[in-house]
Amino acid sequence: MLLPRAEAEEYASWFKALADATRIQIVSLLARRHAPMTVGEIVAASGVGQSTVSHHLKILAEVRFVLVERQGTSSLYRINEACVSCFPTAADVVMGNPVPASPACD
Amino acid sequence: MLLPRAEAEEYASWFKALADATRIQIVSLLARRHAPMTVGEIVAASGVGQSTVSHHLKILAEVRFVLVERQGTSSLYRINEACVSCFPTAADVVMGNPVPASPACD
DNA sequence: ATCGTTAATCGACGATAGTCGATATATGGG
DNA sequence: CCCATATATCGACTATCGTCGATTAACGAT
């Protein structure tokens, strides 16, 4: 009857990743460019501090919205198109439709 | 280049409404029943306090995920299927696809 | 009008989250 | 080996959030 707590927490954590305006801006920035960006480029474009950007990128990477690859002294972040499009819609979560598991998105 | 802050805030507020496990449970509860529920019924089913449920219902109603109608001494809450299905997916927000305005969902 | 029931609001508390500045860590070049 | 650059982590501060208990407000019935 009631959705199991653990399942609700997992869905919530996905929505939580986009529940911040700065993260929305970062994600949309990465998506509009179809090329990877360094942290420095994102900092310059976003208007918030470097440590803040790094913090948000970590959160976005934990739910696989973005992928990271180190190259030399810099980190290249890019959008994970597969994961973004398999992100559950509100309708899916709410209606109990099957939702692809998080590890399925690479 | 960068998504305007106001737009990002609006998207974030929608995701924020589902960024809590208890709210996910309440919304999915209302969606599985296709009939309205009173606050008391939701309290009994959800396992959290009455004031907490009322608080969450208010948040869900503000973004139009649920609709409320007073009947006698009780309030009947039901899912707003139209608004749920027009909720922007991560892909829409991120890729810059047109997103239906919030007032369009009734 | 009063009482009982239902729901919304208030006040408080602890926990979490966003931001910053400073520091630490890694990496490549001279 | 040391330095410069790029990023990650840490510590602190503030603001917001989720939850509760208590109170208030709305409504129906007696």
Short mmCIF file of C-alpha atoms in Angstrom, two decimals, chain A:
data_model
loop_
_atom_site.label_atom_id
_atom_site.label_comp_id
_atom_site.label_asym_id
_atom_site.label_seq_id
_atom_site.Cartn_x
_atom_site.Cartn_y
_atom_site.Cartn_z
CA MET A 1 0.00 0.00 0.00
CA LEU A 2 2.55 2.52 1.15
CA LEU A 3 5.66 2.76 -0.97
CA PRO A 4 8.56 1.19 0.96
CA ARG A 5 10.67 3.80 2.67
CA ALA A 6 13.92 2.67 1.09
CA GLU A 7 12.46 2.94 -2.39
CA ALA A 8 11.04 6.39 -1.62
CA GLU A 9 14.42 7.51 -0.34
CA GLU A 10 16.12 6.41 -3.54
CA TYR A 11 13.66 8.27 -5.75
CA ALA A 12 13.97 11.31 -3.50
CA SER A 13 17.74 11.28 -3.82
CA TRP A 14 17.43 11.50 -7.59
CA PHE A 15 15.06 14.43 -7.46
CA LYS A 16 17.22 16.02 -4.78
CA ALA A 17 20.12 16.16 -7.20
CA LEU A 18 18.18 18.62 -9.34
CA ALA A 19 16.51 20.43 -6.45
CA ASP A 20 18.95 23.32 -6.53
CA ALA A 21 19.11 26.19 -8.98
CA THR A 22 22.89 26.19 -9.25
CA ARG A 23 22.96 22.50 -10.09
CA ILE A 24 20.26 23.00 -12.70
CA GLN A 25 22.41 25.69 -14.27
CA ILE A 26 25.50 23.50 -14.25
CA VAL A 27 23.71 20.53 -15.72
CA SER A 28 22.06 22.55 -18.45
CA LEU A 29 25.38 24.20 -19.22
CA LEU A 30 27.00 20.81 -19.72
CA ALA A 31 24.09 19.58 -21.79
CA ARG A 32 24.02 22.50 -24.20
CA ARG A 33 27.67 22.08 -24.93
CA HIS A 34 28.07 18.62 -26.23
CA ALA A 35 31.73 18.66 -25.28
CA PRO A 36 33.29 18.08 -21.85
CA MET A 37 34.16 21.12 -19.72
CA THR A 38 36.83 21.66 -17.12
CA VAL A 39 35.92 22.79 -13.63
CA GLY A 40 37.56 26.12 -14.33
CA GLU A 41 35.35 26.72 -17.35
CA ILE A 42 32.27 25.89 -15.34
CA VAL A 43 33.37 28.20 -12.55
CA ALA A 44 33.89 31.04 -15.01
CA ALA A 45 30.48 30.49 -16.57
CA SER A 46 28.47 29.87 -13.43
CA GLY A 47 29.47 32.80 -11.24
CA VAL A 48 29.90 30.86 -8.00
CA GLY A 49 33.09 29.89 -6.24
CA GLN A 50 35.38 27.05 -7.27
CA SER A 51 34.80 24.96 -4.18
CA THR A 52 31.06 25.36 -4.61
CA VAL A 53 31.16 24.16 -8.19
CA SER A 54 33.31 21.21 -7.20
CA HIS A 55 30.81 20.35 -4.48
CA HIS A 56 27.86 20.42 -6.88
CA LEU A 57 29.70 18.40 -9.50
CA LYS A 58 30.35 15.72 -6.91
CA ILE A 59 26.65 15.50 -6.09
CA LEU A 60 25.73 15.34 -9.77
CA ALA A 61 28.33 12.65 -10.38
CA GLU A 62 27.05 10.54 -7.48
CA VAL A 63 23.70 10.11 -9.21
CA ARG A 64 25.46 9.72 -12.56
CA PHE A 65 24.01 12.82 -14.16
CA VAL A 66 27.54 13.79 -15.12
CA LEU A 67 30.63 11.75 -15.86
CA VAL A 68 34.16 12.78 -14.94
CA GLU A 69 37.46 11.93 -16.51
CA ARG A 70 40.80 13.26 -15.36
CA GLN A 71 43.05 14.60 -18.06
CA GLY A 72 46.35 16.03 -16.99
CA THR A 73 45.84 18.43 -14.13
CA SER A 74 42.22 19.11 -14.91
CA SER A 75 38.98 17.17 -14.63
CA LEU A 76 36.69 16.95 -17.61
CA TYR A 77 33.01 16.80 -16.80
CA ARG A 78 30.38 15.92 -19.33
CA ILE A 79 26.68 15.22 -19.26
CA ASN A 80 25.58 11.59 -19.06
CA GLU A 81 22.85 11.66 -21.67
CA ALA A 82 21.84 8.07 -21.01
CA CYS A 83 21.28 8.67 -17.34
CA VAL A 84 19.49 11.95 -17.84
CA SER A 85 16.98 10.41 -20.19
CA CYS A 86 16.40 7.43 -17.91
CA PHE A 87 15.80 9.73 -14.97
CA PRO A 88 12.37 8.83 -13.63
CA THR A 89 9.59 11.24 -14.43
CA ALA A 90 7.24 12.27 -11.69
CA ALA A 91 4.56 10.26 -13.43
CA ASP A 92 6.66 7.10 -13.30
CA VAL A 93 7.51 7.43 -9.64
CA VAL A 94 4.02 8.39 -8.66
CA MET A 95 2.11 5.83 -10.66
CA GLY A 96 4.41 3.01 -9.70
CA ASN A 97 5.73 2.46 -13.20
CA PRO A 98 8.95 0.48 -13.40
CA VAL A 99 11.95 2.75 -13.00
CA PRO A 100 15.34 1.80 -14.40
CA ALA A 101 17.86 1.15 -11.68
CA SER A 102 20.56 3.71 -11.12
CA PRO A 103 23.52 1.46 -12.03
CA ALA A 104 21.92 0.85 -15.43
CA CYS A 105 22.89 4.35 -16.48
CA ASP A 106 26.43 4.60 -17.78
#
